[in-house]
mmCIF file of N, CA and C and ligand atoms in Angstrom:
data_model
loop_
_atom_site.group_PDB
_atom_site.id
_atom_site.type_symbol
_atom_site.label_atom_id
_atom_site.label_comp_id
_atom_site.label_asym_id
_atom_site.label_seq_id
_atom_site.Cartn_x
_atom_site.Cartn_y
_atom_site.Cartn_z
ATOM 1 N N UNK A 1 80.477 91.291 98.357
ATOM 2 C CA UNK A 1 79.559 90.472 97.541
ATOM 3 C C UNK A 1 78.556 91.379 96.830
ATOM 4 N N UNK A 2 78.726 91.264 95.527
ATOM 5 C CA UNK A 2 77.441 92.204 94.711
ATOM 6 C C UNK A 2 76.262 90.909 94.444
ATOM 7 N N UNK A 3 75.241 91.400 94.590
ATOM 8 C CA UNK A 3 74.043 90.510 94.270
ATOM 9 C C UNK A 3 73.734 90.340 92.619
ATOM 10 N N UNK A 4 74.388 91.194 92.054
ATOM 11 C CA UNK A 4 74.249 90.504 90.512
ATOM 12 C C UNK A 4 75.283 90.188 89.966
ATOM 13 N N UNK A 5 76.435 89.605 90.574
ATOM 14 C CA UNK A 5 77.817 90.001 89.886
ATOM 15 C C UNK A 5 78.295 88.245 89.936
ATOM 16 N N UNK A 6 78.533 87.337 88.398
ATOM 17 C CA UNK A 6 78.632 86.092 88.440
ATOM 18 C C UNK A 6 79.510 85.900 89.155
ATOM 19 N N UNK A 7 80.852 86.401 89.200
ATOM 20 C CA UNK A 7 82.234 85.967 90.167
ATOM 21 C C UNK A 7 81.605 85.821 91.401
ATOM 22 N N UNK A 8 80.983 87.087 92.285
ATOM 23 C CA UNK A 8 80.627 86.921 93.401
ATOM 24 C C UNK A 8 79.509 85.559 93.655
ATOM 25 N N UNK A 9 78.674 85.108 92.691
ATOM 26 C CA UNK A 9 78.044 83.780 92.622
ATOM 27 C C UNK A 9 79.029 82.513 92.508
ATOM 28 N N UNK A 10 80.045 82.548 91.764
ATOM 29 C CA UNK A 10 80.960 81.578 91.977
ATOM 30 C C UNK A 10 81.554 81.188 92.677
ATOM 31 N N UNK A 11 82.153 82.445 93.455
ATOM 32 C CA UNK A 11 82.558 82.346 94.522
ATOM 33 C C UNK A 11 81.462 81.946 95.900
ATOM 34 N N UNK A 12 79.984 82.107 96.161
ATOM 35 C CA UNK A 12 79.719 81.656 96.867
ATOM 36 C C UNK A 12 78.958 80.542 96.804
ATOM 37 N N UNK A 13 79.442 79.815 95.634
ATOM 38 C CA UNK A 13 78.932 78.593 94.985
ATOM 39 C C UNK A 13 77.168 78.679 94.831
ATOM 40 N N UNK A 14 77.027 79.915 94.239
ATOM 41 C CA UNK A 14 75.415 79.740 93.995
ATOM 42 C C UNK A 14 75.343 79.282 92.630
ATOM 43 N N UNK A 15 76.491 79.999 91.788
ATOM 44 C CA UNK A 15 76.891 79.340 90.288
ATOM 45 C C UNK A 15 77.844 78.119 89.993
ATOM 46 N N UNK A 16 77.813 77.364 89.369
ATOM 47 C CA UNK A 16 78.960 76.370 89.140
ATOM 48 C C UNK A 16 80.048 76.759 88.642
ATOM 49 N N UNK A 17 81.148 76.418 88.819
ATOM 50 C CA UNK A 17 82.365 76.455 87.945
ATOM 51 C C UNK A 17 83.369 75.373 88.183
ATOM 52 N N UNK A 18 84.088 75.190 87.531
ATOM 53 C CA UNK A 18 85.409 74.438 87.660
ATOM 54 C C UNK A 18 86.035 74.741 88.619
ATOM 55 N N UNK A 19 86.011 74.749 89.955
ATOM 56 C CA UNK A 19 86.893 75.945 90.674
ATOM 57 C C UNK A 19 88.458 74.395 90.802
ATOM 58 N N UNK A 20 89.996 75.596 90.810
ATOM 59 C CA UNK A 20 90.774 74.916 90.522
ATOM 60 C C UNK A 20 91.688 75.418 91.481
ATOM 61 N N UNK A 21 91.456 76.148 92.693
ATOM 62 C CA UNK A 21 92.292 76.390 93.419
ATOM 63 C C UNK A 21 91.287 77.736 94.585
ATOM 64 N N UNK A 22 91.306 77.241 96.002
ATOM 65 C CA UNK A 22 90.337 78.310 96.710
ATOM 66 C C UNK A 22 91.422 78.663 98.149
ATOM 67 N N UNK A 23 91.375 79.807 98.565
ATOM 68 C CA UNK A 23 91.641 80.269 100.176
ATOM 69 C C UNK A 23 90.819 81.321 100.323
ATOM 70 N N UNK A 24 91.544 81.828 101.664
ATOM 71 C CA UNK A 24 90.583 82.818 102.131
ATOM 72 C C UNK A 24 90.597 84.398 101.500
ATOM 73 N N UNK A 25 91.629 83.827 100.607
ATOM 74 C CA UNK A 25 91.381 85.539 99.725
ATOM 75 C C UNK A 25 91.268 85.958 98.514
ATOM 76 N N UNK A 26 91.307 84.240 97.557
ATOM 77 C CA UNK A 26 91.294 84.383 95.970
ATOM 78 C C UNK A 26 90.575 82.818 95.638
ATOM 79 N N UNK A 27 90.220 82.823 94.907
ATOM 80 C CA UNK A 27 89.269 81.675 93.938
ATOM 81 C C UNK A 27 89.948 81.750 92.601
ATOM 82 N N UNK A 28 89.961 80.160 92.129
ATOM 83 C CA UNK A 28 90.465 80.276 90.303
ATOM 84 C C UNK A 28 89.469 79.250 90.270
ATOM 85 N N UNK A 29 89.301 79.229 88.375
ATOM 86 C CA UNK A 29 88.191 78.127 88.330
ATOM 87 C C UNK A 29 88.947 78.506 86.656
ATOM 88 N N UNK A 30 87.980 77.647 85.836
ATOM 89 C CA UNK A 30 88.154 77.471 84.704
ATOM 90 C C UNK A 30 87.238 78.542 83.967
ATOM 91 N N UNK A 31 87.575 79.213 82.590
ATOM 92 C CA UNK A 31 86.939 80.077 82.224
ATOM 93 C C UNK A 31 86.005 79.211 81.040
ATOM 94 N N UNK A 32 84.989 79.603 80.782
ATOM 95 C CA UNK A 32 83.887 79.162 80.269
ATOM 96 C C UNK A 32 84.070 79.065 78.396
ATOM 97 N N UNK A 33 85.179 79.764 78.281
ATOM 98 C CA UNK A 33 85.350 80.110 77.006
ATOM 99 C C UNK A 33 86.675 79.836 76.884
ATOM 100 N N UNK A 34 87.564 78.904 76.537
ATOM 101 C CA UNK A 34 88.648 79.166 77.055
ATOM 102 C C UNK A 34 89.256 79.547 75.805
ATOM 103 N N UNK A 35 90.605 80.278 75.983
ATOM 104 C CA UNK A 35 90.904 80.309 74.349
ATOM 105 C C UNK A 35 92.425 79.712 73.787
ATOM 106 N N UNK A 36 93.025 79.022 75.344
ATOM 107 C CA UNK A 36 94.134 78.304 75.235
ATOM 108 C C UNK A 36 93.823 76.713 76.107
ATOM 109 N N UNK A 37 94.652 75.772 75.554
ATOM 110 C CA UNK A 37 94.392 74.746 76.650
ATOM 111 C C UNK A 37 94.581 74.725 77.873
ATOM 112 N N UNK A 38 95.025 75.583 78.392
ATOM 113 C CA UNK A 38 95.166 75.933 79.790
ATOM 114 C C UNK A 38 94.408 77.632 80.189
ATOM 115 N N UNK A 39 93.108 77.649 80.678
ATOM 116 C CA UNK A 39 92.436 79.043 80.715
ATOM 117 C C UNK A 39 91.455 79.099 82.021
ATOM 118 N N UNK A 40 92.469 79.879 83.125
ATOM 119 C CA UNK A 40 91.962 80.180 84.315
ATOM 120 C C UNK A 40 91.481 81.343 84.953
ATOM 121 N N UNK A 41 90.920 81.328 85.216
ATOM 122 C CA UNK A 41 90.905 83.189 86.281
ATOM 123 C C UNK A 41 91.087 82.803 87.338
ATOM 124 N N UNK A 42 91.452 83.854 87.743
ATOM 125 C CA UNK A 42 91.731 84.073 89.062
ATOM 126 C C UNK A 42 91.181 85.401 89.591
ATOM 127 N N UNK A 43 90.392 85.233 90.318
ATOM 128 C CA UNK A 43 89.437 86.532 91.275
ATOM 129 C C UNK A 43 90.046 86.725 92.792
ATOM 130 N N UNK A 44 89.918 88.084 93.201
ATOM 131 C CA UNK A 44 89.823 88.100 94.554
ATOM 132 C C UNK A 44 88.026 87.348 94.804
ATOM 133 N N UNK A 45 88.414 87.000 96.426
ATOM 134 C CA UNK A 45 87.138 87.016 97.223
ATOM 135 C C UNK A 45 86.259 87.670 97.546
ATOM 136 N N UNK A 46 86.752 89.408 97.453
ATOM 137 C CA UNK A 46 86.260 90.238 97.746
ATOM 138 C C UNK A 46 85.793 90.714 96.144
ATOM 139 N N UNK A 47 84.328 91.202 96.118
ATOM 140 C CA UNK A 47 84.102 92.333 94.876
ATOM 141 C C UNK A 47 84.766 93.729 95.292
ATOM 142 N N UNK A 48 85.834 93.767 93.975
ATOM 143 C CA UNK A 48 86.647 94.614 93.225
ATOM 144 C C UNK A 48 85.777 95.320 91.755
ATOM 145 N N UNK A 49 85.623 96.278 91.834
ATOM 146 C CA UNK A 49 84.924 96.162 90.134
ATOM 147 C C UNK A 49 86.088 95.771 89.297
ATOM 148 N N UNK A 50 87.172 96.127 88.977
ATOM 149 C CA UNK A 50 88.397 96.632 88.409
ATOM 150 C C UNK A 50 89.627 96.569 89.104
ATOM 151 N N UNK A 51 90.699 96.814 88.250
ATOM 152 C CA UNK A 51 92.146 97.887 88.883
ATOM 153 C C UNK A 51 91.920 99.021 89.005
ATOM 154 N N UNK A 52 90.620 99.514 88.174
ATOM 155 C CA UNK A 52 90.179 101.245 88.362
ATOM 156 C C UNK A 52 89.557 101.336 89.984
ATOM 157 N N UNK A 53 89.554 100.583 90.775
ATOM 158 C CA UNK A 53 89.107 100.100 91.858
ATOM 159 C C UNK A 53 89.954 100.239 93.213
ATOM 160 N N UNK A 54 90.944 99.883 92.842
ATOM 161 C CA UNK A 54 91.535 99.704 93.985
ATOM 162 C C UNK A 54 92.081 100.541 94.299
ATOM 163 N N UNK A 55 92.423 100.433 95.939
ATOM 164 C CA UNK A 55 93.271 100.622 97.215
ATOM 165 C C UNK A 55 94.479 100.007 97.223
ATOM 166 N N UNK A 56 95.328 101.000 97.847
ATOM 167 C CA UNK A 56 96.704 100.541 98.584
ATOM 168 C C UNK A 56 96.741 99.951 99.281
ATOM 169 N N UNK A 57 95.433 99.655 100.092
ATOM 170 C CA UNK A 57 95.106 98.852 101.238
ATOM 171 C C UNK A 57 95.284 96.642 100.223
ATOM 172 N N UNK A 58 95.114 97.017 99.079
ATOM 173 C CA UNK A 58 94.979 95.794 98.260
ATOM 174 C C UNK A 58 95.986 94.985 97.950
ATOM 175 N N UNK A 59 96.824 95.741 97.578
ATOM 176 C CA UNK A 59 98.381 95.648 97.296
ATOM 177 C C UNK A 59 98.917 94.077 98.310
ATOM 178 N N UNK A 60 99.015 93.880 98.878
ATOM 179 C CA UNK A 60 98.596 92.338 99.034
ATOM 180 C C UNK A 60 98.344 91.254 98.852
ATOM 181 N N UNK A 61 97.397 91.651 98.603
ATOM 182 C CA UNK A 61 95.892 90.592 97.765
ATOM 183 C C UNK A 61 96.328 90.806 96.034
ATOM 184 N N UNK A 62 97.100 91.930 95.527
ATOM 185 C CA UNK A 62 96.962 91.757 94.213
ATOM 186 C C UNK A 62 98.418 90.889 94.208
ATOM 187 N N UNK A 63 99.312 90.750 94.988
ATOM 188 C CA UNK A 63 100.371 90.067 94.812
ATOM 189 C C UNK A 63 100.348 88.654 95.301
ATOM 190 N N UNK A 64 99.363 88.371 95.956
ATOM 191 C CA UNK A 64 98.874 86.795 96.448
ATOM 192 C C UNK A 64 98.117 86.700 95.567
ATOM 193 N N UNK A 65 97.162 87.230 94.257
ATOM 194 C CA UNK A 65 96.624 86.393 92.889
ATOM 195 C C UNK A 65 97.883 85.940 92.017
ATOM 196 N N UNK A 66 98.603 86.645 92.451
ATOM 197 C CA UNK A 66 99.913 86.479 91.420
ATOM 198 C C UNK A 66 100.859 84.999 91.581
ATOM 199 N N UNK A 67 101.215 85.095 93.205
ATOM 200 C CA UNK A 67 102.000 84.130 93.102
ATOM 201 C C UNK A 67 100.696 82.556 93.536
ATOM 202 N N UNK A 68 99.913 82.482 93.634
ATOM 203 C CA UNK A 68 98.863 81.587 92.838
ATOM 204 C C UNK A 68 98.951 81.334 91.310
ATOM 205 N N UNK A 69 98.422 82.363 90.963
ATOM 206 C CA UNK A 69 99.184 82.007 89.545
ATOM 207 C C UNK A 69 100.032 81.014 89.262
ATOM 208 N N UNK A 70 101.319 81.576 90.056
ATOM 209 C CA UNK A 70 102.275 81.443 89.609
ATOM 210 C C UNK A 70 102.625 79.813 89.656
ATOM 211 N N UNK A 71 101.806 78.942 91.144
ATOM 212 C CA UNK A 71 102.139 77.933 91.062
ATOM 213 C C UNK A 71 100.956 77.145 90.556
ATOM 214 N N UNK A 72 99.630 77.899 90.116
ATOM 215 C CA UNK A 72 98.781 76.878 88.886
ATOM 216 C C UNK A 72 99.267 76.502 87.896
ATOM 217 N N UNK A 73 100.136 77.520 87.446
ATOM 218 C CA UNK A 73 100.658 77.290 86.178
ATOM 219 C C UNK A 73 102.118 76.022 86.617
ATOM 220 N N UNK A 74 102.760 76.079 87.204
ATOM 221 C CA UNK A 74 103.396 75.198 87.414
ATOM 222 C C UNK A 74 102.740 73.520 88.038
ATOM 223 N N UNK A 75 101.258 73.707 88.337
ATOM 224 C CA UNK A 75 100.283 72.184 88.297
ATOM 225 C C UNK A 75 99.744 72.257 87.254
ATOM 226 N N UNK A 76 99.698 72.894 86.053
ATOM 227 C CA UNK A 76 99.276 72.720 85.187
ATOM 228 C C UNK A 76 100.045 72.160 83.775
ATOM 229 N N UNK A 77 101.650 72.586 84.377
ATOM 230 C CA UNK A 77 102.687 72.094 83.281
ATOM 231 C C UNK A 77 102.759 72.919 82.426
ATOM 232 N N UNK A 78 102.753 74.411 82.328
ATOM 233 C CA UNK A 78 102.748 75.531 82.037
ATOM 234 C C UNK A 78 103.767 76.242 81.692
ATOM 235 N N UNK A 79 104.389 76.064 83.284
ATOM 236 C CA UNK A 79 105.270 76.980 83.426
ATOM 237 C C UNK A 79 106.563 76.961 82.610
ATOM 238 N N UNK A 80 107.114 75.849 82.321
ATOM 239 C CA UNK A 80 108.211 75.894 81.330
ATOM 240 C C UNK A 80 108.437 76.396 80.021
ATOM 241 N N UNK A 81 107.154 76.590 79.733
ATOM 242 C CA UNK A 81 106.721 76.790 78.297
ATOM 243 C C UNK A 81 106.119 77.910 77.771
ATOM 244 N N UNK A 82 105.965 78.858 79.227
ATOM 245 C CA UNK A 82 105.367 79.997 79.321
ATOM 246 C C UNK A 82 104.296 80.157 79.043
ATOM 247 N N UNK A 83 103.796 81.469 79.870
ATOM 248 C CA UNK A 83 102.302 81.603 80.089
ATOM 249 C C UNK A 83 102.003 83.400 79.812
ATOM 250 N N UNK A 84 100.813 83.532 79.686
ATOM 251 C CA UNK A 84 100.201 84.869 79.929
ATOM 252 C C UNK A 84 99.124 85.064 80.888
ATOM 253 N N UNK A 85 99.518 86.360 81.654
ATOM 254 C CA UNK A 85 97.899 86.792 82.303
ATOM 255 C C UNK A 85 97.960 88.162 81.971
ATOM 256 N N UNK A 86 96.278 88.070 81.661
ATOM 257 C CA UNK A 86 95.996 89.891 80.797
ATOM 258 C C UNK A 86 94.841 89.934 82.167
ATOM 259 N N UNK A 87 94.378 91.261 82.330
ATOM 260 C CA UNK A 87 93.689 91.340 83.007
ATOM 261 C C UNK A 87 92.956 92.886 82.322
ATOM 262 N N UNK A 88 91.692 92.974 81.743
ATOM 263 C CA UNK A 88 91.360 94.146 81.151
ATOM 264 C C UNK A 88 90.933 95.188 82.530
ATOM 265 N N UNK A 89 91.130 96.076 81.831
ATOM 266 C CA UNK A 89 90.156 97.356 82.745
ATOM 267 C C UNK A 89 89.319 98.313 81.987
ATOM 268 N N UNK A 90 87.709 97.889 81.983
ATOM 269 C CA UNK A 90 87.295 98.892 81.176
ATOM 270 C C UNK A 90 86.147 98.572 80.203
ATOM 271 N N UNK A 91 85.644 98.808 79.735
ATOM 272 C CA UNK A 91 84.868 98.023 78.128
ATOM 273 C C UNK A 91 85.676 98.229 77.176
ATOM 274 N N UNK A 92 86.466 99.692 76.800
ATOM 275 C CA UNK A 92 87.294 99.757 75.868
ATOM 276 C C UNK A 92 88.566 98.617 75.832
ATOM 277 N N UNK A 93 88.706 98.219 77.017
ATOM 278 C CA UNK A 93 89.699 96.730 77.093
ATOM 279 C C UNK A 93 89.086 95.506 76.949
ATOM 280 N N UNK A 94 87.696 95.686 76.834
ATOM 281 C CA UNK A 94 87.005 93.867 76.502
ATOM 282 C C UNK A 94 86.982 93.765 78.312
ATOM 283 N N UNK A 95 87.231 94.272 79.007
ATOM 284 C CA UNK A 95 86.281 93.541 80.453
ATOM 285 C C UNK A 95 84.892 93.477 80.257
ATOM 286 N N UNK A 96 84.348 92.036 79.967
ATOM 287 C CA UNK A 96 82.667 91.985 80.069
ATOM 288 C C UNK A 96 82.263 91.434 81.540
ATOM 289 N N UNK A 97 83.278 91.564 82.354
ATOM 290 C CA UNK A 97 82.520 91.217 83.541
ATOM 291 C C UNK A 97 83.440 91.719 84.862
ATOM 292 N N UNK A 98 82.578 92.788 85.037
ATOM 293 C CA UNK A 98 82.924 93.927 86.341
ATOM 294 C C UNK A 98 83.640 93.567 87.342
ATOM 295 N N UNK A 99 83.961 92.263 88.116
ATOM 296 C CA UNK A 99 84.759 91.662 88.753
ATOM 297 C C UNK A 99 86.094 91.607 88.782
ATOM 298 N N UNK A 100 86.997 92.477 89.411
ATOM 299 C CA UNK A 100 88.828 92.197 88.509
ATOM 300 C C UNK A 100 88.767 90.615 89.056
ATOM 301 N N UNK A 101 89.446 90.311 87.760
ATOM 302 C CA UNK A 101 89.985 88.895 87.145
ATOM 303 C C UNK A 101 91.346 88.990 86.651
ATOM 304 N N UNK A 102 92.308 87.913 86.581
ATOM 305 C CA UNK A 102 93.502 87.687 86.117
ATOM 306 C C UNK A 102 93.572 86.737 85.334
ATOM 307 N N UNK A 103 93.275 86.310 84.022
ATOM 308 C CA UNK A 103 93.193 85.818 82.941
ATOM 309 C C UNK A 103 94.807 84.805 83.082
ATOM 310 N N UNK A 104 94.826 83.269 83.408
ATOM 311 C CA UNK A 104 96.125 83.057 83.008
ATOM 312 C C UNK A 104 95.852 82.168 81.912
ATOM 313 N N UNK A 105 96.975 81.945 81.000
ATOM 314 C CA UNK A 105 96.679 81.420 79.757
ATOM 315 C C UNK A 105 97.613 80.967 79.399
ATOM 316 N N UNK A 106 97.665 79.866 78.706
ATOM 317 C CA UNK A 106 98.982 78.850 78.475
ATOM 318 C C UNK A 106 98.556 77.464 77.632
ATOM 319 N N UNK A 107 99.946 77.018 77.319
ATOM 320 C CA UNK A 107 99.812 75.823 76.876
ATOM 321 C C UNK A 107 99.629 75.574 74.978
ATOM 322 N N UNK A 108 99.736 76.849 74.747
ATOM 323 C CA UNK A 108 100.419 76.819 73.090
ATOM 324 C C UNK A 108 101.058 78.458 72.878
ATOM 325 N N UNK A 109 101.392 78.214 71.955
ATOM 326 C CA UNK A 109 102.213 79.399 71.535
ATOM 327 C C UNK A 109 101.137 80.671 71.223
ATOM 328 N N UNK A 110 101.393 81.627 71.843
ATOM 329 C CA UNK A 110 100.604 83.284 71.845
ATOM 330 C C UNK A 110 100.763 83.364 70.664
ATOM 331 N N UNK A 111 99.586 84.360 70.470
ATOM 332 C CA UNK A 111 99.686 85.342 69.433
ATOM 333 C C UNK A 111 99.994 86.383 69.864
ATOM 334 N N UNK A 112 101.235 87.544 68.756
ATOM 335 C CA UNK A 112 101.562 88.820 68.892
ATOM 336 C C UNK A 112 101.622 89.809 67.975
ATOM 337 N N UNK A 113 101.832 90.892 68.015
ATOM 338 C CA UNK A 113 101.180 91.712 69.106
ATOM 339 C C UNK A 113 99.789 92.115 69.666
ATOM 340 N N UNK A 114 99.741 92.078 70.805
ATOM 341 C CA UNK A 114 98.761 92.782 71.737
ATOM 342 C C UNK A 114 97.979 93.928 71.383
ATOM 343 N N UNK A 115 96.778 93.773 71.483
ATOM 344 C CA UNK A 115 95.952 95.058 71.119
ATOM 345 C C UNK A 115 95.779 94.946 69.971
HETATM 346 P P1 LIG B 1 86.837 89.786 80.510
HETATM 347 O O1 LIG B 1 86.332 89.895 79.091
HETATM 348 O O2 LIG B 1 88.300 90.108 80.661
HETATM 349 O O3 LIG B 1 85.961 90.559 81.480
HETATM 350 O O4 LIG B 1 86.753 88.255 80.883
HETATM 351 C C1 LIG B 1 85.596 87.648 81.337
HETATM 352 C C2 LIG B 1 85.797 86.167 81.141
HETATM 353 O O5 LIG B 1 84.886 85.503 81.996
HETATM 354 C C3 LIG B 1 85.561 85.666 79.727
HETATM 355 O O6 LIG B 1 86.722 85.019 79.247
HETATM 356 C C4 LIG B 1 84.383 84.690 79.891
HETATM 357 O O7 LIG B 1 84.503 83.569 79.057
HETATM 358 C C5 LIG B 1 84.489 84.315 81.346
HETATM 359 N N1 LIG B 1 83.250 83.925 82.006
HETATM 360 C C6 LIG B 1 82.062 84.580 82.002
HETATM 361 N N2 LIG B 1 81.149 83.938 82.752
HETATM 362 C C7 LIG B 1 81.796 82.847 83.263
HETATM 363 C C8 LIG B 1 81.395 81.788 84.118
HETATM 364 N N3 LIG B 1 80.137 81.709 84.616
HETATM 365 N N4 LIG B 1 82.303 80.837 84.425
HETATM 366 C C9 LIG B 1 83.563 80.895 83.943
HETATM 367 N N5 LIG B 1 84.008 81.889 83.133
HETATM 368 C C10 LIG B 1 83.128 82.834 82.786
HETATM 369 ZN ZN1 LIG B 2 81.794 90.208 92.249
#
C-alpha cells in the first residue's frame, strides 16, 4: 500500500470506483475516462509501480490478472468480438499512474496501428 498512490486508495475503498470484479489478489473497476464502451483495469492488490517492477516471485499474479480478464470480458459480451489490454510502462508509454494496471478494452472496433 503506497499512501499517495489512487489504485492503492481504490483498492482500500478510501476512493470510489466502479469496482467490477474483487479477490484476494486483483481488483477491476471501471476507468474514469473510458475510451471504448467497455473500459476496465485491472490492478494487482499489492503496489507494483510497473512491469519495470517486478519479480519472478509475481509471475502468478501476472497470469491470474489475465485470466480475470479473460472472463470480464466474456460478462461483458466482449469476448466474441474481441478485445484489447495495453498496459504502459513508463511516461514515455503514457503510464500516468504508477500502479501496474491492465487496461482491457472492447466493444467497438480498434484503431491501428499502435504507437
Ligand atoms: P495509464 O495512462 O496507462 O497509467 O492509465 C491510467 C488510467 O487510469 C487512465 O485511463 C485514467 O483514466 C484512469 N484513472 C485515473 N484515476 C482513476 C480513478 N480514480 N478511477 C478510475 N480510473 C482512473
Ligand atoms: Zn498503489
Amino acid at each position: 500500500m503506497s499512501d499517495t498512490c489512487v489504485f492503492c486508495k481504490i483498492i482500500s475503498k478510501e476512493v470510489k470506483a466502479t469496482i467490477v470484479y474483487r479477490d484476494e489478489q486483483v481488483t477491476a473497476f471501471r476507468d474514469t475516462h473510458p475510451v471504448a464502451p467497455t473500459h476496465i483495469l485491472l490492478v494487482p492488490n499489492k503496489h507494483i509501480d510497473s512491469v519495470g517492477a517486478l519479480d519472478a516471485e509475481d509471475e502468478q499474479l501476472i497470469g491470474h490478472i489475465f485470466t480475470v480478464a479473460r472472463r470480464l470480458a466474456e460478462e461483458e459480451g466482449i469476448a466474441n468480438g474481441g478485445y484489447r489490454m495495453i498496459t504502459n510502462t513508463g511516461s514515455e508509454a503514457g503510464q500516468t499512474v504508477f500502479h501496474l494496471h491492465v487496461h482491457l478494452i472492447g466493444g467497438q472496433r480498434m484503431r491501428y496501428p499502435m504507437g
